Short mmCIF file of C-alpha atoms and ligand atoms in Angstrom, two decimals:
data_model
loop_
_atom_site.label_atom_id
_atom_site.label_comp_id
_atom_site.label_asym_id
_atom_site.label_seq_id
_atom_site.Cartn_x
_atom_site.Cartn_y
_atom_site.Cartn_z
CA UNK A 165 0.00 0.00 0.00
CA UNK A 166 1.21 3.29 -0.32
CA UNK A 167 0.07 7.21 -0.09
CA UNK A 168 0.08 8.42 -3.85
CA UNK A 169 -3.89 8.37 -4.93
CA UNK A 170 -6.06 10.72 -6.54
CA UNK A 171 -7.44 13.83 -4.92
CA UNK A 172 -10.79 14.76 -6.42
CA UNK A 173 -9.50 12.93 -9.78
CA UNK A 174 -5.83 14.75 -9.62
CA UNK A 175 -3.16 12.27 -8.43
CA UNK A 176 -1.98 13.57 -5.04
CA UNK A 177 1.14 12.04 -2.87
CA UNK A 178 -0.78 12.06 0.65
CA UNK A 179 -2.54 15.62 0.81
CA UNK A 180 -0.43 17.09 -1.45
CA UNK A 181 -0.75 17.65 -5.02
CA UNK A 182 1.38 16.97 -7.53
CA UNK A 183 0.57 19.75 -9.93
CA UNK A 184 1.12 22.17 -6.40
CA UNK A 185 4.65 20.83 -6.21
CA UNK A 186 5.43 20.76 -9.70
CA UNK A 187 4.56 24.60 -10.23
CA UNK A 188 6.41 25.18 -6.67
CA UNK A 189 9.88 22.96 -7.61
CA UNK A 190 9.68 22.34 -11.33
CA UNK A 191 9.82 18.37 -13.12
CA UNK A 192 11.83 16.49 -12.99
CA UNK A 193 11.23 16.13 -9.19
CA UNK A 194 11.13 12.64 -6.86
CA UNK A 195 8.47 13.19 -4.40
CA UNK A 196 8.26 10.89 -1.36
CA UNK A 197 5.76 10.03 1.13
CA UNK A 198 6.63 9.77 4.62
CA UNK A 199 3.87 7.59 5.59
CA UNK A 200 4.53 5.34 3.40
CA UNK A 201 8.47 5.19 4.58
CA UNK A 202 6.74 4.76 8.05
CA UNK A 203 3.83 2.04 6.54
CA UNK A 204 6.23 -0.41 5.10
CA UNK A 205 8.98 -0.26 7.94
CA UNK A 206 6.47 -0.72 10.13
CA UNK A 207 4.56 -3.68 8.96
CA UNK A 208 8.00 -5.43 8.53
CA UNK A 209 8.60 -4.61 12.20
CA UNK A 210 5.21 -5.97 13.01
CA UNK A 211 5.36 -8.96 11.36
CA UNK A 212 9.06 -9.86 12.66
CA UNK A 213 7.88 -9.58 16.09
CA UNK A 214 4.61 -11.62 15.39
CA UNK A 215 6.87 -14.20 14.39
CA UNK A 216 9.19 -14.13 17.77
CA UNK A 217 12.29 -12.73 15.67
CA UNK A 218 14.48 -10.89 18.44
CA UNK A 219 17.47 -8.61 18.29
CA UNK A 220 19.58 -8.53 20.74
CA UNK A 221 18.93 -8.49 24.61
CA UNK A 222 15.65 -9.89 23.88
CA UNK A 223 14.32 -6.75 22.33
CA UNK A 224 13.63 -6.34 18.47
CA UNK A 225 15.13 -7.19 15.64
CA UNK A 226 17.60 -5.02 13.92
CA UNK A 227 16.23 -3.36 10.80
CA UNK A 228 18.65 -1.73 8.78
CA UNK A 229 17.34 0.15 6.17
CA UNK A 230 19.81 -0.43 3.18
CA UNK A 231 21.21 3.49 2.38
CA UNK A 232 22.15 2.45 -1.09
CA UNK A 233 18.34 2.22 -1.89
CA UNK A 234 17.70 5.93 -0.89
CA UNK A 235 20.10 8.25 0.88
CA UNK A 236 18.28 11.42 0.96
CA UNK A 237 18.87 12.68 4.72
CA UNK A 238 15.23 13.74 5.01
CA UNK A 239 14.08 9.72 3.68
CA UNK A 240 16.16 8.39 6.38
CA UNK A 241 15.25 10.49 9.34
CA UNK A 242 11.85 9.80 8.62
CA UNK A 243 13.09 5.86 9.65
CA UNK A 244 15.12 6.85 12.01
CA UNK A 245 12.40 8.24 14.14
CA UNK A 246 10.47 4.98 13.67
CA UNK A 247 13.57 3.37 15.60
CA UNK A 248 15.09 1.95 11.85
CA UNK A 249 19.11 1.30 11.66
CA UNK A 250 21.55 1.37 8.68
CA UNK A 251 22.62 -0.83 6.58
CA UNK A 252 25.90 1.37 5.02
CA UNK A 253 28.63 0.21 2.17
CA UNK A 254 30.40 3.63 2.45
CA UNK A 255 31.78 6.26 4.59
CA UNK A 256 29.78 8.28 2.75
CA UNK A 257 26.59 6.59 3.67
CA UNK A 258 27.75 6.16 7.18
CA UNK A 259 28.04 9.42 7.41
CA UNK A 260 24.68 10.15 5.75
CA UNK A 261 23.55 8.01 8.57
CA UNK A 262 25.13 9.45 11.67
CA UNK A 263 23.79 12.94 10.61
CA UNK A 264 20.16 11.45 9.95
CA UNK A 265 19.95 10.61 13.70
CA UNK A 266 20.61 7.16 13.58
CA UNK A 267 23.06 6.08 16.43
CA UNK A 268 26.27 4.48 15.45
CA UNK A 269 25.02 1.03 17.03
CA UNK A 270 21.91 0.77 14.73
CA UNK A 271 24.98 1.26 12.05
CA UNK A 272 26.31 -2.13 9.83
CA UNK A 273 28.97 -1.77 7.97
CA UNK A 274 28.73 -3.76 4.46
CA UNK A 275 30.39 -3.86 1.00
CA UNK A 276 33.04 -5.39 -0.72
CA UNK A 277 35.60 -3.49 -0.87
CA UNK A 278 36.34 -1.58 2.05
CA UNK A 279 39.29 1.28 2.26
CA UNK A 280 41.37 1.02 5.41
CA UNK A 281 40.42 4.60 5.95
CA UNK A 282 36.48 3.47 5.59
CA UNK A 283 37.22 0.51 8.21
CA UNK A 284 38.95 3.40 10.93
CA UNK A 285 36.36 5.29 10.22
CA UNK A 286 33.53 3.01 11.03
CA UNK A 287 35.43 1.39 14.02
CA UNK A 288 36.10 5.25 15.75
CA UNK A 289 32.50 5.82 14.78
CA UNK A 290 31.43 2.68 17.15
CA UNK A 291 29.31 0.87 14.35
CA UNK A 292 27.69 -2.22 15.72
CA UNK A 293 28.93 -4.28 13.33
CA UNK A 294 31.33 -4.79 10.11
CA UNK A 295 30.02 -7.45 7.85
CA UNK A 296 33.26 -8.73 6.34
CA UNK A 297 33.37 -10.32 3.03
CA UNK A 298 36.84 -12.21 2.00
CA UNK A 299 39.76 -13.21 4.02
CA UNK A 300 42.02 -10.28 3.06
CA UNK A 301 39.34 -8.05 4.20
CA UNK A 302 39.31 -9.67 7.50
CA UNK A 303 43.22 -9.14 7.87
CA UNK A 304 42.52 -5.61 6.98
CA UNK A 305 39.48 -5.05 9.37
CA UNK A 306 42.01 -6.66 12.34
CA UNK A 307 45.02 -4.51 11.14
CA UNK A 308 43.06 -1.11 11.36
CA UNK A 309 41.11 -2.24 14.69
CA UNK A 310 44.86 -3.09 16.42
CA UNK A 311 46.25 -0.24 15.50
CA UNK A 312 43.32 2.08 16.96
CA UNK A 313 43.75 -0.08 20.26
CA UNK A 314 40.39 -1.69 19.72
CA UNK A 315 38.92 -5.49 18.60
CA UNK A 316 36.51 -5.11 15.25
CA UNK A 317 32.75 -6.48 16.16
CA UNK A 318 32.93 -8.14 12.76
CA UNK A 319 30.21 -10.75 11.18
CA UNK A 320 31.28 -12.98 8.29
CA UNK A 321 29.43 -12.54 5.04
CA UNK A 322 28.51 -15.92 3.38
CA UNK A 323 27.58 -16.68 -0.11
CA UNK A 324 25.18 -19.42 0.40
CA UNK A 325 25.50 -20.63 -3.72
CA UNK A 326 21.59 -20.24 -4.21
CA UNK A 327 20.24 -18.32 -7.37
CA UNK A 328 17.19 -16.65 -5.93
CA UNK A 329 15.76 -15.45 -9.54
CA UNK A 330 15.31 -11.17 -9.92
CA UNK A 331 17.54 -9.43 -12.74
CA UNK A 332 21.39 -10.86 -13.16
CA UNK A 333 22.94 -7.41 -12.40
CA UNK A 334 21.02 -7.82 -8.88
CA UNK A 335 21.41 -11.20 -8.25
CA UNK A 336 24.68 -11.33 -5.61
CA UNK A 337 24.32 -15.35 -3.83
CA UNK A 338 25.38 -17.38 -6.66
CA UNK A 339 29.54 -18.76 -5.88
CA UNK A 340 30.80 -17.20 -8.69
CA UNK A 341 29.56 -13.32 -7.58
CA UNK A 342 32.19 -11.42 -5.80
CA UNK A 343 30.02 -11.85 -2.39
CA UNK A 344 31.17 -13.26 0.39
CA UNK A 345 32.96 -16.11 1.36
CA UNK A 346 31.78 -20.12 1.49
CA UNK A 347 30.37 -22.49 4.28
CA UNK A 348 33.44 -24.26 4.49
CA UNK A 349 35.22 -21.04 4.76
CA UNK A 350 33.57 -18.99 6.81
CA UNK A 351 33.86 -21.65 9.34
CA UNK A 352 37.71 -21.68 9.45
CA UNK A 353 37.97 -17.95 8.87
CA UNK A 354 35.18 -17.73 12.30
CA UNK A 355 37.40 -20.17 14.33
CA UNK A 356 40.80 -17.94 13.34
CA UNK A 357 38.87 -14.59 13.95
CA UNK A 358 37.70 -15.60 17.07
CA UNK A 359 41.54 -16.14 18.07
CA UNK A 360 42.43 -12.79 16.75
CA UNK A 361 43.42 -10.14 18.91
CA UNK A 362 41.54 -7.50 16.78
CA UNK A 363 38.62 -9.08 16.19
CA UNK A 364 35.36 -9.92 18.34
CA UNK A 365 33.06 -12.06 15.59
CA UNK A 366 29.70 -11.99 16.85
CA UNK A 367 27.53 -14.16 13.81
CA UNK A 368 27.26 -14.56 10.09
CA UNK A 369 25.68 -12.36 7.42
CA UNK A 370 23.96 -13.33 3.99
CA UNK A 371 22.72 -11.01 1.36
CA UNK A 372 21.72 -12.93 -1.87
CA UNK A 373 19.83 -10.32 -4.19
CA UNK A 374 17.23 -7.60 -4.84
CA UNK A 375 13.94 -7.76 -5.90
CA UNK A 376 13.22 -11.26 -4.56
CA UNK A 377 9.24 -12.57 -5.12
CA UNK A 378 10.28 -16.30 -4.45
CA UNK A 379 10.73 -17.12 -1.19
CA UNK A 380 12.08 -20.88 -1.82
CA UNK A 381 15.67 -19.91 -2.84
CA UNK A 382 15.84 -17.59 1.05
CA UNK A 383 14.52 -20.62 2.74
CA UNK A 384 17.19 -22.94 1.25
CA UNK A 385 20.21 -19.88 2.08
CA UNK A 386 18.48 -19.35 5.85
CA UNK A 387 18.42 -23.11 6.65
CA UNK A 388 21.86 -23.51 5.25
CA UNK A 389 23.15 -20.30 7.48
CA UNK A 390 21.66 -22.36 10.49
CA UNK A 391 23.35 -24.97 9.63
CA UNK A 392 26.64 -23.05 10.20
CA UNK A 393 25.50 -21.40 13.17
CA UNK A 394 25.08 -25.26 14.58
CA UNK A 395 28.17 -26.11 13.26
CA UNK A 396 30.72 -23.01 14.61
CA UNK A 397 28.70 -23.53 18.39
CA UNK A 398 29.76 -27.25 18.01
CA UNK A 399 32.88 -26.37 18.08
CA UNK A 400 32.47 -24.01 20.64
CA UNK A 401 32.52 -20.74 18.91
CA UNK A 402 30.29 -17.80 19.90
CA UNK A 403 27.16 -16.99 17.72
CA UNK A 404 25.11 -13.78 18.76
CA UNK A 405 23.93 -12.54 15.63
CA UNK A 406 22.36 -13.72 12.55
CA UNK A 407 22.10 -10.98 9.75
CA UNK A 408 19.60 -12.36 6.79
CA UNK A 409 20.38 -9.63 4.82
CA UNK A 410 17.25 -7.67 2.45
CA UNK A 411 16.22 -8.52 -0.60
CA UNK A 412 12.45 -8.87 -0.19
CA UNK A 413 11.05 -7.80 -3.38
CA UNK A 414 8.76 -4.52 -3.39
CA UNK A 415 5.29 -4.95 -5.84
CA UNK A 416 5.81 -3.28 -9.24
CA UNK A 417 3.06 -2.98 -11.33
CA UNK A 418 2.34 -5.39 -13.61
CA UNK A 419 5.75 -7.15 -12.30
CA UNK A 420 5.74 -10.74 -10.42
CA UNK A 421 3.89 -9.87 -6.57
CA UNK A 422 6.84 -10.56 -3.87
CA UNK A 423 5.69 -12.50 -0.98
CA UNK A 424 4.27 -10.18 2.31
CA UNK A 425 6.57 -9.11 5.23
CA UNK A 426 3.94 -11.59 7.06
CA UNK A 427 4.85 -14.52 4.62
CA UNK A 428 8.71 -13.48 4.77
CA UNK A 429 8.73 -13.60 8.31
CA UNK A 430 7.09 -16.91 8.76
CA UNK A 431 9.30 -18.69 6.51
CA UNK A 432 12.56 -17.59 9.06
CA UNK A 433 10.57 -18.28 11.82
CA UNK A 434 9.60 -21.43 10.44
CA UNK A 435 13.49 -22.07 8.78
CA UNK A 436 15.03 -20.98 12.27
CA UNK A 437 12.92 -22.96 14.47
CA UNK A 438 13.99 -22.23 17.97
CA UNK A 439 17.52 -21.30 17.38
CA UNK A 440 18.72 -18.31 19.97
CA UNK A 441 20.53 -15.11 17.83
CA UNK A 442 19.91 -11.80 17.85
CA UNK A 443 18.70 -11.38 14.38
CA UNK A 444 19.01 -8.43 11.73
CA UNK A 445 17.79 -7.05 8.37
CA UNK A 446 18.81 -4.62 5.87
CA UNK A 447 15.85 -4.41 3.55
CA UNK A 448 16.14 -1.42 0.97
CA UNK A 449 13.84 -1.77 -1.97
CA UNK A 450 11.07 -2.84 -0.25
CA UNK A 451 10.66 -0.29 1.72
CA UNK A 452 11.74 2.72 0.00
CA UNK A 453 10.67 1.74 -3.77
CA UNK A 454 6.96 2.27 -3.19
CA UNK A 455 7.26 5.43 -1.07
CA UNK A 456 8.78 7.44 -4.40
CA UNK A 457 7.91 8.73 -7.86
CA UNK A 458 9.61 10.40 -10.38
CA UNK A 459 7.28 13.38 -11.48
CA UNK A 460 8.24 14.68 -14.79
CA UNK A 461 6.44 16.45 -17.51
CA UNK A 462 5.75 16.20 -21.70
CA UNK A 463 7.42 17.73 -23.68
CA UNK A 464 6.29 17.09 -27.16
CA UNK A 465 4.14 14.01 -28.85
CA UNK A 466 6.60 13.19 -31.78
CA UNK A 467 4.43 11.20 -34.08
CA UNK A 468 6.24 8.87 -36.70
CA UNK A 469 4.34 8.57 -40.03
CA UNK A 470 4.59 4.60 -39.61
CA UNK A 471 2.44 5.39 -36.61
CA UNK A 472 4.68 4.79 -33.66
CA UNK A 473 4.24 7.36 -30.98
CA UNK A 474 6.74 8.80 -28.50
CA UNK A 475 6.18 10.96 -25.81
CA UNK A 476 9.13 12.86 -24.84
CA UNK A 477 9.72 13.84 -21.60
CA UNK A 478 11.69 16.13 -19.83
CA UNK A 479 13.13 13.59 -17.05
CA UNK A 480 15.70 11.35 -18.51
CA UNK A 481 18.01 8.05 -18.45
CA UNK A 482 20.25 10.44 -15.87
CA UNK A 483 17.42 11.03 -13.58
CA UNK A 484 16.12 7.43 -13.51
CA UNK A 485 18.25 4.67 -15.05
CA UNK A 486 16.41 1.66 -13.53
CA UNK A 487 14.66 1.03 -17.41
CA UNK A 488 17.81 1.42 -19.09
CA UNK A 489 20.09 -0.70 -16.49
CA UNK A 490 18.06 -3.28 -15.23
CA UNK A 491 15.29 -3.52 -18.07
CA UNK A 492 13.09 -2.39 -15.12
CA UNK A 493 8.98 -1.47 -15.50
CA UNK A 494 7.61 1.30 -14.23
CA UNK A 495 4.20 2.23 -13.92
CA UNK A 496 3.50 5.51 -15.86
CA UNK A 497 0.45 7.32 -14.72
CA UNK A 498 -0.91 10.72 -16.12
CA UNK A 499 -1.36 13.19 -13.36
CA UNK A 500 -4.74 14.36 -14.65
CA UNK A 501 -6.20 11.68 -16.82
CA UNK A 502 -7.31 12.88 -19.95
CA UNK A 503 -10.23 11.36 -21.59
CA UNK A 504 -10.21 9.34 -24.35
CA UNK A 505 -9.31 6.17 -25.99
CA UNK A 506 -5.89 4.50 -24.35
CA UNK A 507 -2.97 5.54 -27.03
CA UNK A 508 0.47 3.73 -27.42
CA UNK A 509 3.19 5.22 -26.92
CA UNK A 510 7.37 4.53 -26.87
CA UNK A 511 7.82 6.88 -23.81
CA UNK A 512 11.20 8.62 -23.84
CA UNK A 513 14.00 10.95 -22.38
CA UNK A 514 15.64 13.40 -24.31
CA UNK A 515 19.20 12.32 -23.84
CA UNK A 516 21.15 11.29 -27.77
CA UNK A 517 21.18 7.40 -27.13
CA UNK A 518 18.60 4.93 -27.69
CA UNK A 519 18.92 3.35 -24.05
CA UNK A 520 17.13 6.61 -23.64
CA UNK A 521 13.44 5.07 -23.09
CA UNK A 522 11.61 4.29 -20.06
CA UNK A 523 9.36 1.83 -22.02
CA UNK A 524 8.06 0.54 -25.14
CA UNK A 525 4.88 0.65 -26.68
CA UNK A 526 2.97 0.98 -23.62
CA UNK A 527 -0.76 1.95 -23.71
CA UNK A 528 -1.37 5.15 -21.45
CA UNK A 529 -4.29 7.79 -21.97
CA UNK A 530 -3.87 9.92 -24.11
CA UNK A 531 -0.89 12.67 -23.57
CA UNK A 532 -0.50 16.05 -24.57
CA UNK A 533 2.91 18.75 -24.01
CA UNK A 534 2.52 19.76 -20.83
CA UNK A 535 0.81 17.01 -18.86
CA UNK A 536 2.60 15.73 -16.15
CA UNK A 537 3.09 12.05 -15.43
CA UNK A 538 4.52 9.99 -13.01
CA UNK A 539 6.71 7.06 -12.79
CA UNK A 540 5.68 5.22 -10.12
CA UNK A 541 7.75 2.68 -7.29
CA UNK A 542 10.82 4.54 -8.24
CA UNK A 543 11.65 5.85 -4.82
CA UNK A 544 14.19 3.02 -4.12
CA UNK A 545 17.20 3.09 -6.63
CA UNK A 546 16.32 6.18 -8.06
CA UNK A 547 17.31 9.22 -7.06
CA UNK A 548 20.89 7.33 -5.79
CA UNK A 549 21.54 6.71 -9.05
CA UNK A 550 21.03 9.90 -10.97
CA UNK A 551 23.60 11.82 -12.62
CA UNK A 552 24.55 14.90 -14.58
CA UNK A 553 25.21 13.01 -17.71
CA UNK A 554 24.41 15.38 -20.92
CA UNK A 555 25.24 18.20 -17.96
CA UNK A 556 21.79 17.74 -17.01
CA UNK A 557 20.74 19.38 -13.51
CA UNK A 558 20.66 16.55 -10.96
CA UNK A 559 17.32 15.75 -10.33
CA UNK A 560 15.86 17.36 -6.86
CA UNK A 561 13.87 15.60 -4.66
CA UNK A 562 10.91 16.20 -2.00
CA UNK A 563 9.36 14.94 0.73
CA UNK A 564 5.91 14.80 1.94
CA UNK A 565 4.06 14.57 4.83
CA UNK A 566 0.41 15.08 5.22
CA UNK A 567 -0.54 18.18 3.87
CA UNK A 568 2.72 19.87 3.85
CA UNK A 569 5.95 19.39 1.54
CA UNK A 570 9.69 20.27 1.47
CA UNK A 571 12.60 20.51 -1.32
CA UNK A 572 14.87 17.71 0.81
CA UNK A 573 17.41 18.16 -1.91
CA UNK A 574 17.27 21.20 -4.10
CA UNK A 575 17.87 21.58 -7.89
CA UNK A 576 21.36 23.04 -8.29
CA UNK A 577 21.88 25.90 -10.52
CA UNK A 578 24.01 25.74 -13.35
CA UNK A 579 26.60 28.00 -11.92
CA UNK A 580 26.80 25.64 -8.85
CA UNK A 581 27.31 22.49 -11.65
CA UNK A 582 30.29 24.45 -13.57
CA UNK A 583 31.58 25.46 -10.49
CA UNK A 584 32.57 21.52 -10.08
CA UNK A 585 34.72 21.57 -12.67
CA UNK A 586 38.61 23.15 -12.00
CA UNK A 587 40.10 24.60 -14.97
CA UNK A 588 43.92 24.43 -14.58
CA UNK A 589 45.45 28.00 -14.43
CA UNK A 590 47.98 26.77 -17.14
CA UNK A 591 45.80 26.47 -19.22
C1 PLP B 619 21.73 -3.91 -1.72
C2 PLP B 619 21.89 -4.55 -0.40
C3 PLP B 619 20.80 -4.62 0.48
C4 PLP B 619 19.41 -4.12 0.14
O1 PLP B 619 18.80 -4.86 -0.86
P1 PLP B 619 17.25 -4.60 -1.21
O2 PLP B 619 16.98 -5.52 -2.34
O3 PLP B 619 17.11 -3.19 -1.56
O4 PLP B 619 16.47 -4.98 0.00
C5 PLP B 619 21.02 -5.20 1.71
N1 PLP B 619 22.23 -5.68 2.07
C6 PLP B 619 23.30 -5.63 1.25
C7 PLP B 619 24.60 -6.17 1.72
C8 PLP B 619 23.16 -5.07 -0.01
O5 PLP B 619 24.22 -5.03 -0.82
#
C-alpha cells in the first residue's frame, strides 16, 4: 500500500498535489511520502515480532534500512524516528547516517571493498557491526582495529550458492559473484577470527539479491546459514547474531507480486525454528521503492508517419536509469487523466542514445505537451543513481508529509554544476 492516490480525480502524494509541487519545484522532481516510509517499515517490524524474531537483549530485531536504496537525509530520518538502523557500504553513507539521527550502534557496515580509511572510520564511529566479506578483508578489518587499540565487532558474510531469480545485475548469492565467502570457509575464517586479537566475531551475514518474489531460494540460504550457526557452536565458537540480509522484493506494477513481510517472516521463523541469535535485516527496496515517484512532464508528442508514438519527456536516463540498467517497469500514470481512448506510446527521455526510453509501446491515456506524469515505485534506486550526464541538472527531490511538503534536496543551478569543474590556471 502506499500514499500516492487521486485527490478529487488529480493524483496527489498524501494531501499534497502533484501539480502544487510541480509549479512550486519544477519536473523532474522525486516526491516521497513519509507515511509510506513509516507504513512499510512498520509492517515489517510488526510482522518480525509476530513471528518471535528478536534482536539482541531480547528486544527487536535489527532493521537496517539499506542506504544504497535511498540516501536522501530527510528519507532516512523519517526511519530513524520509527527506531530503523543502517545498513551502510560507504563512509559516505555512514556518514549520511550518523547525521540522519541514527546512532552508530543501529549502524552495519557492508560492501566489498572496504578502504582502510572506511574501516577506521567506522570502528572510531562505534558501528555495531562490520560485515566482512573475504579473508584479506578480514586481515585488513584486524590490522586497522589493532592499531586504533580496539577489537573489530565483525560478522562474516557468506555466499550461500543459491540463485534466488530477480535481474542478473542484482542477483549477488550465486559462488561465482564477488560476495562473500563459502560455508566451508567462513567456518575456518570464524574459528581464526575468534583467536584474533583484533577481532570480536559476533555471527554470520547473507545477502543474496534484490527484488526477490520467491521465497524458496531464502529458505534454502536461511536453513543452510543455520546450519553453520550449529556447526561453529559445536565447536564451541560464539554466535550472537544472525544478519539475513534484504532482498524482499517490493510490488511493481504489472511485475511478479513478492511475498508479504507476514509470509517473509514466517518462513525464518519457520526455517530458524527455535535457534537463539539476535537477528538483523537490511531491507532497501522494499521499503523505500513504493514510497517514491519520479514526477516529470511532456514535452512534445513526436508522431512517426509509420504510426509509432513517442512521448518525450523532460526527465531522462540520468534522472532514472532503472529502465535502461536493469530492463526495469515502471508504472506511468498521467497526473490528470485525460479522456479518451488509451494511445500507445514509446515513452522517452531526451538524452542522444537509444537506451534513452523508459518503455516501449505501452498503452497510457492519451498525452499532450505539458501534462505531467509519473513514474511510479521509483523511490528506491532512483534518485541514488542519478547523474549529470548530458550536464543535465541533478534531479531534486521532495518529501511529503500530510498536507505539507519540502525541497529535501534542491535543484542546483548551473553555476553551482560548472563550479565543479577546476580549470587548470595553465591552461
Ligand atoms: C543492496 C543490499 C541490500 C538491500 O537490498 P534490497 O533488495 O534493496 O532490499 C542489503 N544488504 C546488502 C549487503 C546489499 O548489498
Amino acid at each position: 500500500m502506499n500514499h500516492f492516490e487521486p485527490i478529487d480525480g488529480e493524483l496527489a502524494c498524501e494531501g499534497v498535489l502533484l501539480s502544487d509541487i510541480a509549479q512550486a519545484v519544477g519536473t523532474p522532481v522525486y516526491v516521497y511520502s513519509s507515511a509510506t516510509l513509516e507504513r512499510h517499515y512498520n509492517v515489517l517490524r510488526q510482522a518480525l515480532a509476530a513471528e518471535g524474531l528478536k534482536g539482541e537483549n531480547g528486544g527487536e530485531a535489527l532493521i537496517a534500512f539499506a542506504v544504497k536504496a535511498n540516501s536522501n537525509l530527510a528519507v532516512l530520518k523519517v526511519l530513524a524516528q520509527q527506531g530503523a538502523g543502517a545498513d551502510t557500504v560507504s563512509e559516505g553513507e555512514i556518514r549520511r547516517a550518523l547525521a540522519a539521527g541514527i546512532p552508530a550502534h543501529k549502524i552495519v557496515f557492508s560492501g566489498v571493498g572496504k578502504t582502510a580509511s572506511e574501516l577506521a572510520f567506522a570502528l572510531k564511529a562505534g558501528v555495531s557491526e562490520i560485515n566482512v566479506e573475504s579473508e584479506p578483508e578480514i586481515h585488513l578489518a584486524s590490522q586497522v582495529a589493532q592499531s586504533l587499540g580496539t577489537r573489530a565487532v565483525i560478522a562474516i558474510r557468506v555466499n550461500p550458492d543459491v540463485s534466488a531469480g530477480g535481474h542478473a545485475k542484482i542477483a549477488t548469492g550465486k559462488a561465482d559473484n564477488k560476495f562473500g565467502v563459502s560455508f566451508s570457509e567462513a567456518e575456518r575464517l570464524y574459528a581464526q577470527a575468534s583467536n584474533n586479537a583484533g577481532l570480536r566475531p559476533v555471527g554470520i551475514t547473507c545477502h543474496i539479491g534484490s527484488q526477490i518474489t520467491d521465497l524458496a531460494p531464502m529458505a534454502t540460504a536461511f536453513s543452510k546459514m543455520k546450519g553453520l550457526v550449529q556447526r561453529l557452536r559445536g565447536e564451541g565458537l560464539a554466535v550472537e547474531r544472525l544478519d539475513l540480509g534484504g532482498g524482499l522484493g517490493a510490488p511493481y506494477f504489472n511485475q511478479p507480486t513478492p511475498p508479504s513481510p507476514a509470509d517473509y517472516a514466517q518462513m525464518i521463523a519457520q526455517t530458524m525454528g527455535d535457534l537463539d541469535v539476535a537477528y538483523s535485516f537490511e531491507p532497501g527496496r522494499m521499503i523505500a521503492a513504493n514510497a517514491g515517484i519520479l514526477l516529470s512532464q511532456v514535452l512534445h508528442i513526436h508522431r512517426r508517419p509509420e504510426g509509432r508514438q513517442f512521448a518525450v519527456l523532460d526527465a531522462a536516463m540520468n534522472d532514472l536509469i532503472r529502465p535502461a540498467m536493469y530492463d526495469a517497469y515502471h508504472d506511468i500514470k498521467p497526473v490528470l487523466v485525460r479522456q479518451g481512448p488509451m494511445e500507445t506510446y514509446d515513452v522517452v527521455g531526451p538524452i542522444c542514445e537509444t537506451g534513452d526510453t523508459f518503455t516501449r509501446e505501452r498503452d497510457l491515456p492519451p498525452l499532450e505537451a505539458g501534462d505531467l506524469v509519473a513514474f511510479l515505485s521509483a523511490g528506491a534506486y532512483g534518485a541514488v543513481m542519478s547523474s549529470q550526464y548530458n550536464s543535465r541538472l541533478l534531479v531534486p527531490e521532495v518529501l511529503v508529509r500530510g498536507d505539507q511538503f519540502a525541497v529535501v534536496r534542491p535543484r542546483p543551478t548551473y553555476e553551482a554544476m560548472l563550479d565543479q569543474d577546476v580549470v587548470p590556471d595553465w591552461l
